[in-house]
PDB file of C-alpha atoms in Angstrom:
ATOM      1  CA  GLY A   1      17.965  -5.458   4.682  1.00 34.00           C
ATOM      2  CA  GLU A   2      14.284  -5.513   5.439  1.00 36.00           C
ATOM      3  CA  SER A   3      12.550  -8.689   6.458  1.00 45.00           C
ATOM      4  CA  VAL A   4       8.911  -9.324   5.847  1.00 56.00           C
ATOM      5  CA  GLY A   5       7.557 -12.769   6.422  1.00 52.00           C
ATOM      6  CA  LEU A   6       4.293 -14.618   6.705  1.00 46.00           C
ATOM      7  CA  HIS A   7       3.467 -17.036   9.491  1.00 47.00           C
ATOM      8  CA  LEU A   8       1.684 -19.624   7.324  1.00 51.00           C
ATOM      9  CA  PRO A   9       2.510 -20.465   3.725  1.00 82.00           C
ATOM     10  CA  THR A  10      -0.925 -22.032   3.051  1.00 90.00           C
ATOM     11  CA  LEU A  11      -4.412 -21.546   4.424  1.00 92.00           C
ATOM     12  CA  SER A  12      -7.610 -23.422   3.610  1.00 95.00           C
ATOM     13  CA  VAL A  13     -11.019 -22.123   4.648  1.00 96.00           C
ATOM     14  CA  GLN A  14     -14.609 -23.088   4.023  1.00 97.00           C
ATOM     15  CA  GLU A  15     -16.635 -20.833   1.806  1.00 97.00           C
ATOM     16  CA  GLY A  16     -18.465 -18.314   3.959  1.00 97.00           C
ATOM     17  CA  ASP A  17     -15.993 -18.444   6.823  1.00 97.00           C
ATOM     18  CA  ASN A  18     -13.691 -15.594   7.732  1.00 97.00           C
ATOM     19  CA  SER A  19     -10.006 -15.770   6.792  1.00 96.00           C
ATOM     20  CA  ILE A  20      -7.081 -14.286   8.662  1.00 96.00           C
ATOM     21  CA  ILE A  21      -3.684 -13.967   7.029  1.00 95.00           C
ATOM     22  CA  ASN A  22      -0.764 -12.829   9.144  1.00 93.00           C
ATOM     23  CA  CYS A  23       2.470 -11.029   8.403  1.00 92.00           C
ATOM     24  CA  ALA A  24       5.498 -10.056  10.497  1.00 91.00           C
ATOM     25  CA  TYR A  25       7.862  -7.261   9.643  1.00 89.00           C
ATOM     26  CA  SER A  26      11.223  -6.338  11.090  1.00 83.00           C
ATOM     27  CA  ASN A  27      11.746  -2.628  10.469  1.00 84.00           C
ATOM     28  CA  SER A  28      10.059  -0.638  13.202  1.00 82.00           C
ATOM     29  CA  ALA A  29      10.608   2.531  11.158  1.00 85.00           C
ATOM     30  CA  SER A  30       8.442   1.350   8.245  1.00 88.00           C
ATOM     31  CA  ASP A  31       5.494   3.658   7.879  1.00 88.00           C
ATOM     32  CA  TYR A  32       3.332   2.171   5.171  1.00 90.00           C
ATOM     33  CA  PHE A  33       1.999  -1.311   4.515  1.00 93.00           C
ATOM     34  CA  ILE A  34       0.048  -2.838   1.671  1.00 93.00           C
ATOM     35  CA  TRP A  35      -1.733  -6.118   1.132  1.00 95.00           C
ATOM     36  CA  TYR A  36      -1.755  -7.521  -2.387  1.00 95.00           C
ATOM     37  CA  LYS A  37      -3.672 -10.404  -3.950  1.00 96.00           C
ATOM     38  CA  GLN A  38      -2.035 -12.373  -6.724  1.00 93.00           C
ATOM     39  CA  GLU A  39      -3.886 -14.898  -8.847  1.00 92.00           C
ATOM     40  CA  SER A  40      -1.963 -17.541 -10.706  1.00 87.00           C
ATOM     41  CA  GLY A  41       0.038 -16.149 -13.626  1.00 86.00           C
ATOM     42  CA  LYS A  42      -1.039 -12.562 -13.002  1.00 90.00           C
ATOM     43  CA  GLY A  43       0.419  -9.466 -11.426  1.00 92.00           C
ATOM     44  CA  PRO A  44      -0.447  -8.523  -7.825  1.00 93.00           C
ATOM     45  CA  GLN A  45      -3.553  -6.466  -7.224  1.00 94.00           C
ATOM     46  CA  PHE A  46      -3.853  -3.881  -4.474  1.00 93.00           C
ATOM     47  CA  ILE A  47      -6.300  -4.861  -1.733  1.00 95.00           C
ATOM     48  CA  ILE A  48      -5.860  -2.426   1.114  1.00 95.00           C
ATOM     49  CA  ASP A  49      -3.194  -0.287   2.735  1.00 93.00           C
ATOM     50  CA  ILE A  50      -2.504   1.168   6.134  1.00 94.00           C
ATOM     51  CA  ARG A  51      -0.152   3.786   7.492  1.00 91.00           C
ATOM     52  CA  SER A  52       1.751   3.410  10.713  1.00 90.00           C
ATOM     53  CA  ASN A  53      -0.327   6.073  12.457  1.00 91.00           C
ATOM     54  CA  MET A  54      -3.351   3.757  12.259  1.00 94.00           C
ATOM     55  CA  ASP A  55      -4.198   0.465  13.981  1.00 96.00           C
ATOM     56  CA  LYS A  56      -7.052  -0.652  11.781  1.00 97.00           C
ATOM     57  CA  ARG A  57      -8.491   0.051   8.378  1.00 97.00           C
ATOM     58  CA  GLN A  58     -11.547  -1.452   6.738  1.00 97.00           C
ATOM     59  CA  GLY A  59     -12.460  -1.969   3.144  1.00 95.00           C
ATOM     60  CA  GLN A  60     -15.104  -3.965   1.390  1.00 93.00           C
ATOM     61  CA  ARG A  61     -15.070  -7.361   3.169  1.00 96.00           C
ATOM     62  CA  VAL A  62     -11.444  -6.805   4.202  1.00 98.00           C
ATOM     63  CA  THR A  63      -9.848  -5.383   7.314  1.00 98.00           C
ATOM     64  CA  VAL A  64      -6.181  -4.765   7.975  1.00 97.00           C
ATOM     65  CA  LEU A  65      -4.872  -4.632  11.529  1.00 97.00           C
ATOM     66  CA  LEU A  66      -1.493  -3.228  12.442  1.00 96.00           C
ATOM     67  CA  ASN A  67       0.203  -3.935  15.761  1.00 95.00           C
ATOM     68  CA  LYS A  68       3.339  -1.831  15.858  1.00 92.00           C
ATOM     69  CA  THR A  69       4.346  -3.104  19.281  1.00 93.00           C
ATOM     70  CA  VAL A  70       4.984  -6.601  17.980  1.00 93.00           C
ATOM     71  CA  LYS A  71       5.479  -5.558  14.342  1.00 93.00           C
ATOM     72  CA  HIS A  72       2.599  -7.626  13.105  1.00 94.00           C
ATOM     73  CA  LEU A  73       0.120  -7.088  10.309  1.00 94.00           C
ATOM     74  CA  SER A  74      -2.977  -9.092   9.511  1.00 96.00           C
ATOM     75  CA  LEU A  75      -5.535  -9.240   6.754  1.00 97.00           C
ATOM     76  CA  GLN A  76      -9.044 -10.371   7.594  1.00 98.00           C
ATOM     77  CA  ILE A  77     -11.402 -11.398   4.813  1.00 98.00           C
ATOM     78  CA  ALA A  78     -15.043 -11.686   5.786  1.00 97.00           C
ATOM     79  CA  ALA A  79     -17.351 -14.305   4.270  1.00 97.00           C
ATOM     80  CA  THR A  80     -14.586 -15.790   2.126  1.00 97.00           C
ATOM     81  CA  GLN A  81     -15.633 -16.660  -1.411  1.00 97.00           C
ATOM     82  CA  PRO A  82     -14.086 -19.009  -4.010  1.00 96.00           C
ATOM     83  CA  GLY A  83     -12.899 -15.956  -5.932  1.00 96.00           C
ATOM     84  CA  ASP A  84     -10.730 -15.051  -2.955  1.00 97.00           C
ATOM     85  CA  SER A  85      -8.490 -18.044  -3.621  1.00 97.00           C
ATOM     86  CA  ALA A  86      -5.078 -16.589  -4.433  1.00 95.00           C
ATOM     87  CA  VAL A  87      -1.697 -15.810  -2.926  1.00 93.00           C
ATOM     88  CA  TYR A  88      -1.708 -12.845  -0.564  1.00 95.00           C
ATOM     89  CA  PHE A  89       1.383 -10.721   0.015  1.00 91.00           C
ATOM     90  CA  CYS A  90       2.099  -8.077   2.567  1.00 93.00           C
ATOM     91  CA  ALA A  91       4.605  -5.370   1.735  1.00 92.00           C
ATOM     92  CA  GLU A  92       6.255  -2.681   3.807  1.00 90.00           C
ATOM     93  CA  SER A  93       7.745   0.518   2.533  1.00 85.00           C
ATOM     94  CA  SER A  94      11.190   1.818   3.207  1.00 70.00           C
ATOM     95  CA  ASN A  95      11.488   5.104   5.058  1.00 61.00           C
ATOM     96  CA  THR A  96      11.545   7.042   1.790  1.00 61.00           C
ATOM     97  CA  GLY A  97       8.614   5.163   0.313  1.00 60.00           C
ATOM     98  CA  ASN A  98      10.651   4.390  -2.774  1.00 67.00           C
ATOM     99  CA  GLN A  99      11.128   0.730  -2.081  1.00 79.00           C
ATOM    100  CA  PHE A 100       8.777  -1.960  -0.898  1.00 85.00           C
ATOM    101  CA  TYR A 101       9.784  -5.255   0.665  1.00 87.00           C
ATOM    102  CA  PHE A 102       7.464  -8.159   0.065  1.00 88.00           C
ATOM    103  CA  GLY A 103       6.791 -11.255   2.101  1.00 85.00           C
ATOM    104  CA  THR A 104       6.850 -14.715   0.553  1.00 82.00           C
ATOM    105  CA  GLY A 105       3.074 -14.915   0.371  1.00 89.00           C
ATOM    106  CA  THR A 106       0.276 -17.056   1.819  1.00 92.00           C
ATOM    107  CA  SER A 107      -1.710 -19.243  -0.508  1.00 92.00           C
ATOM    108  CA  LEU A 108      -5.402 -19.090   0.385  1.00 96.00           C
ATOM    109  CA  THR A 109      -7.681 -21.869  -0.827  1.00 96.00           C
ATOM    110  CA  VAL A 110     -11.413 -21.549  -0.378  1.00 96.00           C
ATOM    111  CA  ILE A 111     -13.270 -24.847  -0.155  1.00 95.00           C
ATOM    112  CA  PRO A 112     -16.791 -24.707  -1.621  1.00 92.00           C
TER     113      PRO A 112
ATOM    114  CA  ASP B   1      -8.158   2.084 -20.813  1.00 53.00           C
ATOM    115  CA  GLY B   2      -5.475   3.046 -18.319  1.00 63.00           C
ATOM    116  CA  GLY B   3      -2.932   0.684 -16.862  1.00 92.00           C
ATOM    117  CA  ILE B   4       0.395  -1.030 -17.199  1.00 95.00           C
ATOM    118  CA  THR B   5       1.207  -3.372 -20.025  1.00 95.00           C
ATOM    119  CA  GLN B   6       4.011  -5.852 -20.272  1.00 96.00           C
ATOM    120  CA  SER B   7       4.933  -7.762 -23.347  1.00 90.00           C
ATOM    121  CA  PRO B   8       5.278 -10.481 -24.225  1.00 91.00           C
ATOM    122  CA  LYS B   9       3.506 -12.654 -21.655  1.00 92.00           C
ATOM    123  CA  TYR B  10       5.864 -15.562 -22.318  1.00 95.00           C
ATOM    124  CA  LEU B  11       9.425 -15.267 -23.591  1.00 94.00           C
ATOM    125  CA  PHE B  12      11.931 -17.964 -24.419  1.00 94.00           C
ATOM    126  CA  ARG B  13      15.632 -17.402 -24.979  1.00 92.00           C
ATOM    127  CA  LYS B  14      18.800 -19.381 -25.322  1.00 92.00           C
ATOM    128  CA  GLU B  15      21.469 -19.036 -22.691  1.00 91.00           C
ATOM    129  CA  GLY B  16      24.001 -16.331 -23.512  1.00 90.00           C
ATOM    130  CA  GLN B  17      21.530 -14.038 -25.254  1.00 92.00           C
ATOM    131  CA  ASN B  18      20.429 -10.673 -23.944  1.00 94.00           C
ATOM    132  CA  VAL B  19      16.674 -10.125 -23.861  1.00 95.00           C
ATOM    133  CA  THR B  20      14.631  -6.971 -23.279  1.00 96.00           C
ATOM    134  CA  LEU B  21      11.277  -6.979 -21.496  1.00 96.00           C
ATOM    135  CA  SER B  22       8.844  -4.209 -22.251  1.00 97.00           C
ATOM    136  CA  CYS B  23       6.857  -2.178 -19.696  1.00 97.00           C
ATOM    137  CA  GLU B  24       4.567   0.691 -20.640  1.00 97.00           C
ATOM    138  CA  GLN B  25       2.160   2.718 -18.494  1.00 97.00           C
ATOM    139  CA  ASN B  26      -0.387   5.365 -19.410  1.00 96.00           C
ATOM    140  CA  LEU B  27      -1.180   6.369 -15.837  1.00 94.00           C
ATOM    141  CA  ASN B  28       1.110   9.390 -15.980  1.00 94.00           C
ATOM    142  CA  HIS B  29       3.047   7.919 -13.053  1.00 94.00           C
ATOM    143  CA  ASP B  30       6.473   9.269 -12.215  1.00 93.00           C
ATOM    144  CA  ALA B  31       7.893   6.138 -10.593  1.00 93.00           C
ATOM    145  CA  MET B  32       8.370   2.715 -12.176  1.00 95.00           C
ATOM    146  CA  TYR B  33       9.757  -0.523 -10.812  1.00 95.00           C
ATOM    147  CA  TRP B  34      10.962  -3.936 -11.920  1.00 97.00           C
ATOM    148  CA  TYR B  35      10.609  -6.990  -9.704  1.00 96.00           C
ATOM    149  CA  ARG B  36      11.549 -10.588 -10.085  1.00 96.00           C
ATOM    150  CA  GLN B  37       9.404 -13.379  -8.649  1.00 93.00           C
ATOM    151  CA  ASP B  38      10.600 -16.956  -8.211  1.00 89.00           C
ATOM    152  CA  PRO B  39       8.354 -19.871  -7.209  1.00 81.00           C
ATOM    153  CA  GLY B  40       7.378 -19.739  -3.555  1.00 75.00           C
ATOM    154  CA  GLN B  41       9.141 -16.450  -3.007  1.00 79.00           C
ATOM    155  CA  GLY B  42       8.149 -12.861  -2.633  1.00 83.00           C
ATOM    156  CA  LEU B  43       8.946 -10.101  -5.067  1.00 91.00           C
ATOM    157  CA  ARG B  44      12.511  -8.836  -5.175  1.00 93.00           C
ATOM    158  CA  LEU B  45      13.328  -5.389  -6.489  1.00 93.00           C
ATOM    159  CA  ILE B  46      15.682  -5.217  -9.472  1.00 96.00           C
ATOM    160  CA  TYR B  47      15.646  -1.545 -10.461  1.00 96.00           C
ATOM    161  CA  TYR B  48      13.434   1.455  -9.928  1.00 94.00           C
ATOM    162  CA  SER B  49      13.097   4.889 -11.446  1.00 95.00           C
ATOM    163  CA  GLN B  50      11.545   7.888  -9.771  1.00 91.00           C
ATOM    164  CA  ILE B  51      11.791  10.196 -12.738  1.00 92.00           C
ATOM    165  CA  VAL B  52      12.722  10.208 -16.395  1.00 95.00           C
ATOM    166  CA  ASN B  53      16.434   9.717 -17.133  1.00 95.00           C
ATOM    167  CA  ASP B  54      17.115   8.545 -13.591  1.00 95.00           C
ATOM    168  CA  PHE B  55      17.093   5.080 -12.031  1.00 96.00           C
ATOM    169  CA  GLN B  56      18.532   3.245  -9.039  1.00 94.00           C
ATOM    170  CA  LYS B  57      19.579  -0.321  -8.358  1.00 95.00           C
ATOM    171  CA  GLY B  58      17.393  -2.467  -6.200  1.00 93.00           C
ATOM    172  CA  ASP B  59      18.421  -5.496  -4.187  1.00 90.00           C
ATOM    173  CA  ILE B  60      19.255  -7.787  -7.129  1.00 95.00           C
ATOM    174  CA  ALA B  61      20.423  -5.519  -9.962  1.00 96.00           C
ATOM    175  CA  GLU B  62      23.415  -7.618 -11.035  1.00 96.00           C
ATOM    176  CA  GLY B  63      22.987  -8.963 -14.560  1.00 96.00           C
ATOM    177  CA  TYR B  64      20.183  -6.509 -15.416  1.00 97.00           C
ATOM    178  CA  SER B  65      20.056  -3.077 -17.011  1.00 97.00           C
ATOM    179  CA  VAL B  66      17.296  -0.516 -17.525  1.00 98.00           C
ATOM    180  CA  SER B  67      16.630   2.789 -19.224  1.00 98.00           C
ATOM    181  CA  ARG B  68      14.045   5.506 -18.629  1.00 98.00           C
ATOM    182  CA  GLU B  69      14.090   7.740 -21.670  1.00 97.00           C
ATOM    183  CA  LYS B  70      10.343   8.317 -21.593  1.00 97.00           C
ATOM    184  CA  LYS B  71       7.975   8.698 -18.661  1.00 97.00           C
ATOM    185  CA  GLU B  72       5.692   5.944 -19.874  1.00 97.00           C
ATOM    186  CA  SER B  73       8.349   3.340 -20.657  1.00 98.00           C
ATOM    187  CA  PHE B  74      10.818   1.414 -18.473  1.00 98.00           C
ATOM    188  CA  PRO B  75      12.355  -1.512 -20.396  1.00 98.00           C
ATOM    189  CA  LEU B  76      14.403  -4.133 -18.591  1.00 98.00           C
ATOM    190  CA  THR B  77      17.277  -5.962 -20.267  1.00 97.00           C
ATOM    191  CA  VAL B  78      18.270  -9.323 -18.879  1.00 96.00           C
ATOM    192  CA  THR B  79      21.891  -9.777 -19.855  1.00 94.00           C
ATOM    193  CA  SER B  80      23.925 -12.920 -20.292  1.00 90.00           C
ATOM    194  CA  ALA B  81      25.647 -12.032 -17.008  1.00 89.00           C
ATOM    195  CA  GLN B  82      22.493 -12.896 -15.052  1.00 90.00           C
ATOM    196  CA  LYS B  83      23.179 -16.384 -13.724  1.00 90.00           C
ATOM    197  CA  ASN B  84      19.585 -17.503 -13.166  1.00 92.00           C
ATOM    198  CA  PRO B  85      17.396 -15.468 -15.519  1.00 94.00           C
ATOM    199  CA  THR B  86      14.416 -17.834 -15.670  1.00 95.00           C
ATOM    200  CA  ALA B  87      11.698 -16.164 -13.580  1.00 95.00           C
ATOM    201  CA  PHE B  88       8.459 -14.207 -13.606  1.00 95.00           C
ATOM    202  CA  TYR B  89       9.169 -10.492 -14.108  1.00 97.00           C
ATOM    203  CA  LEU B  90       6.762  -7.865 -12.861  1.00 97.00           C
ATOM    204  CA  CYS B  91       6.720  -4.178 -13.673  1.00 97.00           C
ATOM    205  CA  ALA B  92       4.942  -1.653 -11.466  1.00 95.00           C
ATOM    206  CA  SER B  93       4.373   2.068 -11.308  1.00 95.00           C
ATOM    207  CA  SER B  94       3.314   4.596  -8.717  1.00 91.00           C
ATOM    208  CA  ALA B  95       2.418   8.245  -8.842  1.00 88.00           C
ATOM    209  CA  GLY B  96       5.417   9.070  -6.658  1.00 76.00           C
ATOM    210  CA  GLN B  97       5.835  12.162  -4.489  1.00 70.00           C
ATOM    211  CA  GLY B  98       4.286  10.607  -1.413  1.00 69.00           C
ATOM    212  CA  SER B  99       1.806   8.372  -3.224  1.00 72.00           C
ATOM    213  CA  TYR B 100       3.075   4.913  -2.428  1.00 77.00           C
ATOM    214  CA  GLU B 101       0.563   2.523  -3.960  1.00 84.00           C
ATOM    215  CA  GLN B 102       2.128   0.490  -6.742  1.00 88.00           C
ATOM    216  CA  TYR B 103       0.117  -0.760  -9.700  1.00 91.00           C
ATOM    217  CA  PHE B 104       1.413  -3.932 -11.314  1.00 95.00           C
ATOM    218  CA  GLY B 105       1.450  -5.155 -14.867  1.00 96.00           C
ATOM    219  CA  PRO B 106       0.443  -8.713 -15.819  1.00 95.00           C
ATOM    220  CA  GLY B 107       4.046  -9.942 -15.833  1.00 95.00           C
ATOM    221  CA  THR B 108       6.362 -11.652 -18.310  1.00 96.00           C
ATOM    222  CA  ARG B 109       7.470 -15.212 -17.758  1.00 95.00           C
ATOM    223  CA  LEU B 110      11.006 -15.590 -19.086  1.00 96.00           C
ATOM    224  CA  THR B 111      12.475 -19.025 -19.691  1.00 95.00           C
ATOM    225  CA  VAL B 112      16.138 -19.344 -20.597  1.00 93.00           C
ATOM    226  CA  THR B 113      17.463 -22.719 -21.698  1.00 91.00           C
TER     227      THR B 113
END
């Protein structure tokens, strides 16, 4: 089966600093990736996505980088705020796009 | 107010009882999904449905059943055959047909004792 994993289970950053959350995936044929944010007791919320024909995509305060050579995905959050504290998941799609495989998540804590 | 609703938020059952979790969406999405989340783990796919009256097993379908009689509804039944049913259950939907982004409901926390 697919394997999606995160390098660090927890990350603590000072408010205002930039955060980088990493993710490794195993299926070189995966063509779509999503980052989700999940607050305690709630469902995941979409943050940003990227297709395999791109290396970088930017949103509001967030950037996703995709390195297909080493099958690595990262999420960068600029000027991290207390409201960014949550668990962040990466997910990769199967070839058909019908199934997603999720990593275990990284817990981000922002220190005021 | 469009979105996905799951009810109830918390559910308690005795071991040996079947229980059905509700998932409704008014986004007019074709595809719907059920995931299970355990502490410290990622989401694992139980079942998914790409269209009404059709569904497929995910990675951990044993002990679960679903139906998709209506486009907006995808109920999940946790049967007594599921060995470890206590978990956080998440329902999601996507437009389908090449639109991959999944929208999640708020989840139902099921506790079986």
